[in-house]
Short mmCIF file of C-alpha atoms in Angstrom, two decimals:
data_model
loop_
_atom_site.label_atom_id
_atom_site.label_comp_id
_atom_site.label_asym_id
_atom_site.label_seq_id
_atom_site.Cartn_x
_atom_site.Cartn_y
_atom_site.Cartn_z
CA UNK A 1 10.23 15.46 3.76
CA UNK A 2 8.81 15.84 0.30
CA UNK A 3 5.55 14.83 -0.80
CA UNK A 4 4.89 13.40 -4.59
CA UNK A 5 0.81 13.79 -5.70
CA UNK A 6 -0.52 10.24 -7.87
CA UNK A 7 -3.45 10.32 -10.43
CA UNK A 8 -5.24 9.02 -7.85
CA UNK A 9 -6.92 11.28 -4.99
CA UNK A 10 -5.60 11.35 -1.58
CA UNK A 11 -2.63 8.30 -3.05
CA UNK A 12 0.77 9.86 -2.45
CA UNK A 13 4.29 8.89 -1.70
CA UNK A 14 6.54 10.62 0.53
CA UNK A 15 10.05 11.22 0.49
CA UNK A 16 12.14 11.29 3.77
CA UNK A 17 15.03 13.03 5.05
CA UNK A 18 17.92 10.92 6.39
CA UNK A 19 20.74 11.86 8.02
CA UNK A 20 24.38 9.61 7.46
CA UNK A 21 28.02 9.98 8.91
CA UNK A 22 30.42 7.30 8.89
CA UNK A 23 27.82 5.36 12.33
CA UNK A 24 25.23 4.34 9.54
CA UNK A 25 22.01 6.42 8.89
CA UNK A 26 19.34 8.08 10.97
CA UNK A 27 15.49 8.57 9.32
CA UNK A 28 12.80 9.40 11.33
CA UNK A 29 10.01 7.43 9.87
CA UNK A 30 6.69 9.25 11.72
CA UNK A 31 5.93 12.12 13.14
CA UNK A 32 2.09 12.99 13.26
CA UNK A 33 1.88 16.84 13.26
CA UNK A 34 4.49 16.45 10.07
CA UNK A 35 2.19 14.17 8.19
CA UNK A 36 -0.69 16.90 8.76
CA UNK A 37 1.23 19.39 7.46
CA UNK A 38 0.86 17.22 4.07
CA UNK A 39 -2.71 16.43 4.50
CA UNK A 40 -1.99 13.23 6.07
CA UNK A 41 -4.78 13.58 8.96
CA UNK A 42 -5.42 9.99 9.88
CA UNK A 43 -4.89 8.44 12.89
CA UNK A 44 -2.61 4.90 12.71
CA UNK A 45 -3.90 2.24 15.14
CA UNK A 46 -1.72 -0.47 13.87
CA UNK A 47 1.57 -1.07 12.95
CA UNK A 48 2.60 -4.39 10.67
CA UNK A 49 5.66 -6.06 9.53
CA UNK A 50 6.14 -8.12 6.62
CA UNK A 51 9.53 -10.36 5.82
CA UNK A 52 8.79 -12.03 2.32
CA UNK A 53 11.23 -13.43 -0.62
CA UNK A 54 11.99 -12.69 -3.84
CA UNK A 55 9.15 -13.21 -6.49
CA UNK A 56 6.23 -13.20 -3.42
CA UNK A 57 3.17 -11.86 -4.38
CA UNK A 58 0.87 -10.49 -1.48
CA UNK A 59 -2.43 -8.92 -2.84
CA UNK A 60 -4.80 -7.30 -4.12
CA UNK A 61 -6.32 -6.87 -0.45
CA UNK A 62 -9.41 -4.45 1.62
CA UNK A 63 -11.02 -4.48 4.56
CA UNK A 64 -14.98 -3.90 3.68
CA UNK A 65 -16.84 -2.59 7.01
CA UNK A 66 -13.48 -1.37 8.47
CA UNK A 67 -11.40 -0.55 5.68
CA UNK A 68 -7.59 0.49 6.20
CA UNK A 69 -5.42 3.40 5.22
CA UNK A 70 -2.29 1.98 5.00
CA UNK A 71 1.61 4.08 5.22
CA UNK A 72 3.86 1.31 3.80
CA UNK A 73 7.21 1.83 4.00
CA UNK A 74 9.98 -1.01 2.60
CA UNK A 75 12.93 -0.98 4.94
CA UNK A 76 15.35 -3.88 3.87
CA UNK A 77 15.00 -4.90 -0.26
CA UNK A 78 12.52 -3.47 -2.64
CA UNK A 79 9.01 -4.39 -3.78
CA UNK A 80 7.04 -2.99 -6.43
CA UNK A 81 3.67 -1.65 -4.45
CA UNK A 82 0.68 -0.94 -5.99
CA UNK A 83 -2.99 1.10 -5.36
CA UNK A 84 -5.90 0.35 -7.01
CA UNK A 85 -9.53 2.26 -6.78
CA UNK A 86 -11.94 0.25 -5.72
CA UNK A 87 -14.87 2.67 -4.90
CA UNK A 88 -17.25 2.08 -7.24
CA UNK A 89 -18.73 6.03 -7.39
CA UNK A 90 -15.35 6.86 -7.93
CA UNK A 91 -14.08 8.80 -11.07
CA UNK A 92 -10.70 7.14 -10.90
CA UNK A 93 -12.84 2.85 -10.50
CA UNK A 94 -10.54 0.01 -11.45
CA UNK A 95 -7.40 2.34 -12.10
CA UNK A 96 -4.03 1.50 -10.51
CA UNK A 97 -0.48 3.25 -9.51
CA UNK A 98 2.73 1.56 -8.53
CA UNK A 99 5.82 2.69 -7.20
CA UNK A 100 8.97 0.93 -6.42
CA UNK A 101 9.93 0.87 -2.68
CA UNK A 102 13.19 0.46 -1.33
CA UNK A 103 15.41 0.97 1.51
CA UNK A 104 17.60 3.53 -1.21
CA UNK A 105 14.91 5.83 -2.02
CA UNK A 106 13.08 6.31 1.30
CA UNK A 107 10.11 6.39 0.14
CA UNK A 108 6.71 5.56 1.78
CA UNK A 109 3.59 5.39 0.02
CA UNK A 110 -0.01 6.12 1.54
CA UNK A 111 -2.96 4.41 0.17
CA UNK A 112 -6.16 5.77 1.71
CA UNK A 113 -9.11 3.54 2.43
CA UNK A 114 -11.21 2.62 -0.55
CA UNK A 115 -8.28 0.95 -2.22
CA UNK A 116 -7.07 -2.56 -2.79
CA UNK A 117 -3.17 -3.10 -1.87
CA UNK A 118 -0.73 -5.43 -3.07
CA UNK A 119 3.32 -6.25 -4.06
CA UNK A 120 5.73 -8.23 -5.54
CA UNK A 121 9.12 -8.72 -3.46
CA UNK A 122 11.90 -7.60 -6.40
CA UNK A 123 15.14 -8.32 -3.74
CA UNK A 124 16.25 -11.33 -2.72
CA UNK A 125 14.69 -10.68 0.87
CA UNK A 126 12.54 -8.18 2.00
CA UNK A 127 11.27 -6.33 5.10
CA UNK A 128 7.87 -4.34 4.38
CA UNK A 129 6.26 -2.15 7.42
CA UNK A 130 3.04 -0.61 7.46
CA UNK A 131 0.88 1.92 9.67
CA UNK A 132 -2.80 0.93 9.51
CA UNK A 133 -5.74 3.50 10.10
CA UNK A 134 -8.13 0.39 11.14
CA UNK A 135 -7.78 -2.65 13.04
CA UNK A 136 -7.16 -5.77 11.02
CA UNK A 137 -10.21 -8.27 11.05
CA UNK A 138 -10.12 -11.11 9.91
CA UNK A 139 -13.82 -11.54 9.03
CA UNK A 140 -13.66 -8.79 6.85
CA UNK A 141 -11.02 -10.16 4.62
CA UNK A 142 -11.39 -9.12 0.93
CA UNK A 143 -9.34 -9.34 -1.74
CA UNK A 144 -9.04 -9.21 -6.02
CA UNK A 145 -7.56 -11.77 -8.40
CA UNK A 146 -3.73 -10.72 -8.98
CA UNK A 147 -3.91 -10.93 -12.63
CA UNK A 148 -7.42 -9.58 -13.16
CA UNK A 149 -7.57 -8.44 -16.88
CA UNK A 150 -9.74 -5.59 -16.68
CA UNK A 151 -7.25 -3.84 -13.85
CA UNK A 152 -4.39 -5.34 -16.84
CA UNK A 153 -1.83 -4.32 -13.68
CA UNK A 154 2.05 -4.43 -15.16
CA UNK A 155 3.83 -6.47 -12.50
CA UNK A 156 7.23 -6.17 -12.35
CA UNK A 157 8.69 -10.14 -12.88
CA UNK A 158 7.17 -12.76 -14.26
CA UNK A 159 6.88 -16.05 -12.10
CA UNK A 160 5.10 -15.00 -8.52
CA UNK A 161 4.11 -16.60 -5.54
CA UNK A 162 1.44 -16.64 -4.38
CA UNK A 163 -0.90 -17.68 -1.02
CA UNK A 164 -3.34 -20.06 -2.25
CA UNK A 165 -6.14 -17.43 -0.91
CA UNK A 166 -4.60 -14.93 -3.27
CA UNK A 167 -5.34 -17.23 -6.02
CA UNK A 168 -9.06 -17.72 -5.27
CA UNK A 169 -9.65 -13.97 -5.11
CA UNK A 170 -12.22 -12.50 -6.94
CA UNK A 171 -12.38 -10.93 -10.13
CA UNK A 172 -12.92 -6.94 -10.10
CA UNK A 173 -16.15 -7.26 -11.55
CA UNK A 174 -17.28 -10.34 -9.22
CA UNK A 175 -15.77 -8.74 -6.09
CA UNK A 176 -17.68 -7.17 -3.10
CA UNK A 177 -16.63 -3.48 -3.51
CA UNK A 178 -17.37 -0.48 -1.10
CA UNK A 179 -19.13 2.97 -1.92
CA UNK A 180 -17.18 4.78 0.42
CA UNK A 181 -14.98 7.59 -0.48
CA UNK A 182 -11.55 8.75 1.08
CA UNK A 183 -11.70 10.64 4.32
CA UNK A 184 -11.10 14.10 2.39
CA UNK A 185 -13.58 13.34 -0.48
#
């Protein structure tokens, strides 16, 4: 496993090792004391899985008063998956990084808590998993407007869709935002 450092603190994507012979491929997608060896110290309480189609747009989305680390993995398609700080005493406020995921490249990327999540399906279909470091709740839904102008995010495509709770998200600047840092701040 290889781990790639983003502008952003504690955001990184990880590379893993698969193994193929002419029975398919083998990958092991988590192992805990691994993950620590690359600073990864969090413990996952929830696992999610996402099918979506091409051109879906799921985000920006945070928890508040239990906000999520999430390992997102795509394991079937590609998506373009994107981190945005959304601490407001942090250095790196209101900036974003994006990475494309795909079942080729075996990549996962981490985004810590403190950050707003979202992608856009690129494939045709896609199958999106995710390790959570808090339990979803549903009353502490938050989110941020796709398109917000001051984030200026560079989405890959140009027609999206979109939930219609998506839509009514928030600007940045109009958005309930947390203080907190990352775990290793």
């Amino acid at each position: 496993m290889k781990i790639i450092k983003t502008k952003l603190h504690d955001v990184n994507i990880f590379e893993l090792d698969s193994f193929s012979d002419n029975r398919g491929l083998f990958m092991e997608s988590y192992q805990t004391n691994r993950y620590k060896k690359f600073g990864l110290d969090y413990e996952f309480v929830q696992d999610n899985i996402v099918f979506s189609e091409k051109n879906v747009l799921r985000g920006l989305h945070y928890q508040l008063e239990n906000p999520q680390g999430n390992l997102v993995q795509c394991i079937i398609g590609e998506i373009f998956d994107i981190a945005v700080d959304i601490r407001k005493d942090s250095p790196t406020f209101g900036e974003w990084v994006g990475f494309i995921l795909n079942q080729n490249n075996k990549r996962q990327l981490f985004i810590p808590p403190g950050f707003a999540h979202g992608y856009n399906v690129l494939s045709n279909e896609c199958v999106v998993i995710y390790k959570c470091t808090n339990y979803y709740s549903k009353d502490d839904e938050y989110g941020i407007i796709w398109n917000d102008p001051l984030l200026n995010i560079k989405w890959k495509g140009n027609s999206f869709i979109i939930s219609e709770k998506d839509l009514n998200n928030p600007t940045i600047k109009n958005a309930v935002l947390p203080k907190y840092g990352t775990k290793n701040e």
